[in-house]
């Protein structure tokens, strides 16, 4: 007994055995990928579908109404792999390189990060590995994080891209073999999928911790710049919640646009013009929070700014911003007042 | 590289001219074109032919109309345009010229 699926090819429905369906799907997927940059893609795909439908139809007669996997295999062999006339020599042009950064599992030592980088830049992966190990030692292990992040978030190159990178043409037989392998390894793939999800959760956790640490680190730098924190000597204490609120809002007013710009660049690098729903929501949320912090900063500044300057005046005689000191009291330092 | 691979390059380069040639006398469905090419050096498959036909149509070298076929739905019936005929003649002349040049190169250096 074999499972049968119904598909629509060029406006007609056909019953195909499941294994044949997998093969057909792999074939059409590959055709779409090959024709990705072809202006006539839709038309060619329709032509190919019709050709497949015609050939399948001719094999159906009498009471037979299901297309056997073997028959479909035969049909796809006859039709042959789709070749893109728009870019005929892309695969065998000298130094075929990946257009995007991928993980390349074939010949990889761990995740395929260095392998992918090597193919992307056209250098020996071994050199990339050595560079990564050196960088890990030099940065005291922090570089490992970058490796892991790349490993978790880069997409894995599929057979077409790998073949293009290796300069091998992808024949109909290769596609069909791949489709068969795919069916056989279904359970293995499920397992791998589960493993990848676990890895992804760990990666997201690591990324969150990393971001929190970065935010804390920048916050410390900000306090250092304002002179509220010093590595040696006495720091000016934060005078009550008002100053803390002003410092915090000023921090957010400066930091949020940086975060938004970073997210924008990140998306560019990803090659996706359209942001995902969550991504768009996060961006909108950040923008709104940014607007609110600007309002809060202005309000706090106009309400309490004067008090704070007076506080600084009475306690220390000058206001320190970054490396400059703004003198507020002639009697203490003797220079010209700035206000 | 094996010699057959060299020939493969020639064959690929001239396939477009072969397709135009097959339409010179008589317009045809894609299946007919495949039939006319089969058995010879330019034998090809649907996977190779359809992208080529689309490209030639985009270049204005051939045109198609939907025509009723004896069995099944209407199919594309391809014919050469005037532009296509001119291009085909020019291509053949050029290929002949290439052969002449090849011969002459051999004679000069013999």
XYZ file of C-alpha atoms in Angstrom:
449
model
C 0.000 0.000 0.000
C 1.329 3.434 -0.882
C 0.107 6.846 0.206
C -1.235 9.098 -2.563
C -1.302 12.889 -2.752
C -3.314 15.089 -5.088
C -1.505 17.939 -6.811
C -2.554 20.557 -9.317
C -0.340 20.887 -12.381
C -1.239 23.560 -14.866
C -4.870 23.681 -13.789
C -5.507 19.921 -13.666
C -5.404 17.663 -10.654
C -3.265 14.550 -10.555
C -2.908 11.808 -7.982
C 0.725 11.088 -7.246
C 2.346 8.583 -4.900
C 4.002 10.243 -1.953
C 7.555 9.427 -2.925
C 6.917 10.734 -6.431
C 5.496 13.882 -4.882
C 8.714 14.454 -2.919
C 10.724 14.063 -6.087
C 8.468 16.433 -8.008
C 8.667 18.989 -5.247
C 12.468 18.822 -5.159
C 12.562 19.154 -8.943
C 10.292 22.219 -9.027
C 12.103 23.819 -6.083
C 15.398 23.447 -7.882
C 13.891 24.833 -11.098
C 12.626 27.905 -9.218
C 16.025 28.443 -7.637
C 17.787 28.112 -10.971
C 15.444 30.625 -12.582
C 15.442 32.995 -9.606
C 16.964 35.867 -11.645
C 15.260 35.025 -14.927
C 12.679 37.607 -16.073
C 10.605 34.841 -17.706
C 10.561 32.666 -14.588
C 6.750 32.461 -14.252
C 6.298 31.580 -17.910
C 9.007 28.913 -17.927
C 7.657 27.349 -14.740
C 4.184 27.172 -16.328
C 5.675 25.573 -19.477
C 7.569 23.010 -17.422
C 4.495 22.195 -15.340
C 2.483 21.667 -18.483
C 5.176 19.445 -19.950
C 5.175 17.329 -16.768
C 1.374 17.187 -16.795
C 1.290 16.139 -20.475
C 3.804 13.373 -19.959
C 2.019 12.130 -16.850
C -1.309 12.217 -18.702
C 0.037 10.043 -21.501
C 0.958 7.406 -18.907
C -2.585 7.278 -17.535
C -5.006 5.131 -19.438
C -7.935 2.899 -18.704
C -8.597 2.426 -15.017
C -5.171 3.672 -13.910
C -5.577 7.073 -12.286
C -2.575 7.252 -9.948
C 0.867 8.295 -11.149
C 3.421 5.883 -9.711
C 6.650 7.219 -8.229
C 8.645 5.271 -10.832
C 6.615 6.780 -13.656
C 7.115 10.318 -12.373
C 10.810 9.593 -11.963
C 10.912 8.570 -15.625
C 9.052 11.740 -16.682
C 11.422 14.013 -14.750
C 14.413 12.208 -16.255
C 13.023 12.913 -19.709
C 12.371 16.566 -19.001
C 15.812 17.036 -17.494
C 17.089 19.680 -15.086
C 16.057 23.228 -15.919
C 18.989 25.246 -17.223
C 18.969 28.986 -16.908
C 19.666 30.636 -20.233
C 19.969 34.031 -18.549
C 23.132 32.998 -16.700
C 24.479 29.892 -18.444
C 28.039 29.820 -17.127
C 27.428 30.979 -13.556
C 28.378 27.655 -12.019
C 31.622 27.149 -13.889
C 32.881 30.731 -13.893
C 36.287 31.026 -12.271
C 36.293 31.178 -8.487
C 32.615 30.481 -8.036
C 31.796 32.057 -4.715
C 28.780 32.190 -2.493
C 26.887 35.442 -2.896
C 25.746 35.260 0.690
C 27.321 34.031 3.853
C 26.199 30.491 4.647
C 27.128 27.655 6.912
C 28.687 25.012 4.707
C 28.414 21.611 6.342
C 30.364 19.701 3.718
C 33.902 19.320 5.025
C 33.133 21.327 8.147
C 34.941 20.727 11.435
C 32.280 22.074 13.802
C 29.362 24.127 12.509
C 30.728 25.153 9.100
C 31.227 28.828 10.009
C 34.883 28.995 8.948
C 34.126 26.835 5.923
C 31.384 29.276 4.830
C 33.559 32.334 5.481
C 36.374 30.759 3.469
C 34.071 30.138 0.495
C 32.569 33.603 0.812
C 35.939 35.373 0.743
C 37.568 32.825 -1.552
C 40.286 31.818 0.930
C 41.284 28.480 2.401
C 38.972 27.542 5.303
C 42.028 26.309 7.233
C 43.373 29.900 7.309
C 40.008 31.130 8.592
C 40.076 28.479 11.329
C 43.583 29.490 12.402
C 42.490 33.147 12.448
C 39.470 32.258 14.580
C 41.590 30.313 17.067
C 44.107 33.179 17.313
C 41.305 35.717 17.797
C 39.774 33.531 20.502
C 43.071 33.459 22.380
C 43.672 37.197 21.881
C 40.205 38.182 23.087
C 40.349 35.879 26.067
C 37.582 33.635 24.765
C 35.049 36.347 23.853
C 35.452 35.510 20.140
C 33.874 32.102 20.820
C 30.612 33.984 21.364
C 30.850 35.510 17.885
C 31.533 32.073 16.432
C 28.508 30.607 18.214
C 26.264 33.485 17.169
C 27.335 33.081 13.523
C 26.801 29.348 13.798
C 23.295 29.767 15.141
C 21.986 32.555 12.959
C 23.523 31.953 9.538
C 21.411 29.840 7.193
C 22.801 26.500 6.075
C 23.746 26.364 2.391
C 21.664 23.850 0.458
C 22.948 21.543 -2.255
C 22.477 24.078 -5.069
C 24.634 26.705 -3.404
C 27.223 24.119 -2.421
C 27.316 22.791 -5.955
C 27.658 26.314 -7.312
C 30.484 26.940 -4.852
C 32.247 23.761 -5.887
C 31.658 24.448 -9.568
C 29.703 21.235 -10.091
C 26.597 21.320 -12.253
C 23.507 19.913 -10.616
C 22.058 17.241 -12.854
C 18.564 15.824 -12.846
C 19.969 12.610 -11.364
C 21.591 14.524 -8.519
C 18.321 16.295 -7.728
C 16.400 13.058 -7.792
C 18.994 11.339 -5.609
C 18.723 14.217 -3.182
C 14.931 13.948 -3.111
C 15.152 10.232 -2.345
C 17.678 10.827 0.366
C 15.346 13.427 1.773
C 12.499 10.935 2.130
C 14.747 8.343 3.721
C 16.174 10.781 6.195
C 12.848 12.256 7.244
C 13.125 10.909 10.811
C 16.741 11.987 11.055
C 15.753 15.456 9.938
C 13.092 15.669 12.642
C 15.741 14.804 15.201
C 18.112 17.391 13.780
C 15.320 19.961 13.788
C 14.732 19.314 17.491
C 18.444 19.680 18.202
C 18.540 22.917 16.243
C 15.620 24.342 18.200
C 17.413 23.575 21.491
C 20.596 25.186 20.138
C 18.571 28.182 19.015
C 17.064 28.642 22.489
C 20.552 28.481 24.022
C 21.711 30.971 21.397
C 18.855 33.371 22.120
C 19.622 33.157 25.842
C 23.295 33.852 25.168
C 22.364 36.781 22.926
C 20.071 38.236 25.596
C 22.724 37.937 28.298
C 25.239 39.471 25.908
C 22.917 42.437 25.175
C 22.202 43.030 28.878
C 25.930 42.961 29.625
C 26.572 45.415 26.767
C 23.845 47.743 28.027
C 25.301 47.598 31.553
C 28.776 48.241 30.228
C 27.651 51.289 28.220
C 25.735 52.532 31.264
C 28.952 52.381 33.340
C 30.803 54.272 30.574
C 28.040 56.887 30.614
C 28.355 57.366 34.383
C 32.140 57.607 33.992
C 31.728 60.268 31.310
C 29.435 62.294 33.571
C 31.882 61.977 36.449
C 29.366 60.113 38.571
C 31.669 57.175 38.746
C 35.422 57.201 38.908
C 37.979 54.512 38.815
C 40.054 56.331 41.417
C 39.511 59.288 43.702
C 36.108 60.460 44.824
C 33.187 60.562 42.453
C 30.372 63.047 42.594
C 27.448 61.202 44.091
C 24.141 61.077 42.250
C 21.951 63.645 43.930
C 18.662 61.924 44.517
C 16.174 60.338 42.142
C 15.787 63.436 39.954
C 19.351 63.372 38.765
C 19.221 59.625 38.351
C 16.075 60.046 36.216
C 17.697 62.747 34.067
C 20.865 60.701 33.578
C 18.803 57.637 32.673
C 16.569 59.427 30.164
C 19.593 61.132 28.584
C 21.197 57.700 28.280
C 18.115 56.301 26.551
C 17.785 59.344 24.262
C 21.343 58.667 23.048
C 21.318 54.867 23.076
C 17.980 54.051 21.420
C 18.725 55.603 17.985
C 21.995 53.659 17.981
C 20.031 50.487 18.626
C 17.528 51.348 15.859
C 20.307 52.078 13.360
C 22.019 48.834 14.310
C 18.785 46.908 13.747
C 18.398 48.582 10.345
C 21.893 47.573 9.290
C 21.323 44.092 10.603
C 18.271 43.700 8.408
C 20.142 45.063 5.377
C 22.887 42.508 5.919
C 20.236 39.824 6.117
C 19.085 40.695 2.614
C 15.439 40.924 3.578
C 13.740 44.137 2.464
C 10.540 43.394 4.358
C 10.898 43.182 8.141
C 9.111 40.395 9.962
C 6.030 41.190 12.062
C 7.917 40.913 15.342
C 10.816 42.907 13.934
C 8.507 45.716 12.823
C 6.742 45.686 16.205
C 10.067 45.896 18.055
C 11.188 48.801 15.845
C 7.904 50.660 16.339
C 8.056 50.036 20.094
C 11.630 51.288 20.310
C 10.734 54.418 18.327
C 7.801 55.169 20.628
C 9.941 54.621 23.746
C 12.543 56.909 22.226
C 9.945 59.658 21.659
C 8.727 59.259 25.238
C 12.251 59.467 26.667
C 12.870 62.708 24.725
C 9.690 64.205 26.194
C 10.607 62.908 29.662
C 14.124 64.288 29.352
C 12.871 67.758 28.342
C 10.271 67.781 31.140
C 12.732 66.646 33.801
C 15.345 69.054 32.527
C 13.023 72.063 32.566
C 11.556 71.148 35.977
C 14.650 70.109 37.882
C 17.628 71.122 35.752
C 17.991 74.408 37.612
C 17.993 72.697 41.010
C 20.697 70.312 39.874
C 22.944 73.139 38.651
C 22.398 74.851 41.982
C 23.210 71.634 43.802
C 26.430 71.299 41.849
C 27.116 74.968 42.587
C 26.698 74.567 46.316
C 28.497 71.242 46.646
C 31.417 71.469 44.288
C 31.526 74.793 42.564
C 31.616 73.350 39.060
C 29.703 71.079 36.790
C 31.596 68.318 35.119
C 30.477 67.027 31.753
C 32.805 64.627 29.991
C 36.317 66.017 30.205
C 35.291 69.696 30.406
C 34.583 71.469 33.626
C 32.071 74.246 33.546
C 32.922 76.702 36.261
C 29.906 77.852 38.234
C 31.611 79.610 41.109
C 34.379 82.225 40.581
C 35.425 82.168 44.202
C 36.470 78.507 44.079
C 38.398 78.303 40.820
C 38.944 81.900 39.840
C 38.214 81.619 36.098
C 35.574 83.317 33.959
C 32.069 81.956 34.348
C 30.493 80.327 31.332
C 26.940 81.517 32.097
C 38.922 18.343 -19.754
C 37.795 15.552 -22.013
C 37.314 16.320 -25.715
C 33.573 15.630 -25.405
C 33.373 18.416 -22.840
C 34.906 20.789 -25.392
C 32.275 19.748 -27.897
C 29.654 20.251 -25.232
C 30.612 23.912 -25.102
C 30.197 24.298 -28.876
C 26.902 22.478 -28.757
C 25.567 24.698 -25.967
C 26.665 27.823 -27.766
C 24.915 26.830 -30.974
C 21.745 25.359 -29.470
C 19.978 28.682 -29.828
C 20.783 28.788 -33.539
C 19.675 25.170 -33.876
C 16.290 25.975 -32.331
C 15.825 28.924 -34.712
C 16.885 26.659 -37.581
C 14.310 24.034 -36.668
C 11.600 26.679 -37.053
C 12.892 28.069 -40.359
C 10.678 26.026 -42.670
C 7.698 25.385 -40.487
C 6.246 26.706 -37.221
C 5.919 24.147 -34.457
C 4.855 23.209 -30.931
C 7.627 22.800 -28.351
C 7.199 19.019 -28.569
C 7.796 19.182 -32.344
C 10.960 21.226 -31.852
C 12.249 18.578 -29.424
C 11.368 15.910 -31.993
C 13.205 17.712 -34.788
C 16.316 18.141 -32.638
C 16.273 14.604 -31.231
C 18.721 12.085 -32.600
C 21.196 14.760 -33.654
C 23.916 16.744 -31.938
C 21.415 19.252 -30.629
C 19.170 16.794 -28.836
C 17.846 18.477 -25.703
C 15.129 18.232 -23.059
C 12.181 20.363 -21.966
C 14.275 21.611 -19.076
C 16.770 23.105 -21.501
C 14.353 24.137 -24.257
C 11.704 26.143 -22.404
C 14.092 28.679 -20.843
C 15.702 29.086 -24.264
C 12.353 29.626 -26.030
C 11.381 32.264 -23.461
C 14.667 34.060 -23.961
C 14.378 34.006 -27.765
C 10.842 35.334 -27.484
C 12.006 38.127 -25.178
C 14.689 39.001 -27.741
C 11.983 39.225 -30.401
C 13.474 36.406 -32.497
C 10.415 34.217 -32.274
C 6.756 34.571 -31.414
C 4.021 32.191 -30.393
C 0.273 31.976 -30.486
C -1.982 29.652 -28.545
C -3.246 26.969 -30.883
C -5.669 24.107 -30.330
C -3.875 20.793 -30.287
C -5.367 17.464 -31.312
C -5.295 16.283 -27.695
C -5.506 18.238 -24.470
C -5.394 21.983 -23.840
C -4.216 24.703 -26.260
C -0.442 24.820 -26.682
C 2.065 27.446 -27.708
C 2.713 27.330 -31.437
C 6.074 28.919 -32.149
C 7.139 30.735 -35.332
C 10.165 32.800 -36.375
C 9.787 36.570 -36.610
C 11.403 38.529 -39.457
C 14.020 39.616 -36.985
C 14.551 35.952 -36.102
C 15.071 35.039 -39.757
C 17.658 37.793 -40.197
C 19.401 36.721 -36.987
C 19.445 33.072 -38.090
C 20.986 33.941 -41.476
C 23.593 36.153 -39.797
C 24.413 33.430 -37.249
C 24.934 30.807 -39.954
C 27.191 33.163 -41.927
C 29.136 33.908 -38.764
C 29.596 30.227 -37.888
C 30.834 29.542 -41.450
C 33.225 32.460 -41.111
C 34.538 30.989 -37.848
C 35.288 27.680 -39.602
C 37.066 29.477 -42.450
C 39.162 31.420 -39.956
C 40.034 28.217 -38.106
C 41.234 26.633 -41.355
C 43.248 29.692 -42.313
C 44.929 29.861 -38.909
C 46.044 26.263 -39.400
C 47.466 26.974 -42.870
C 49.464 30.016 -41.763
C 51.230 28.183 -39.013
C 51.779 24.906 -40.851
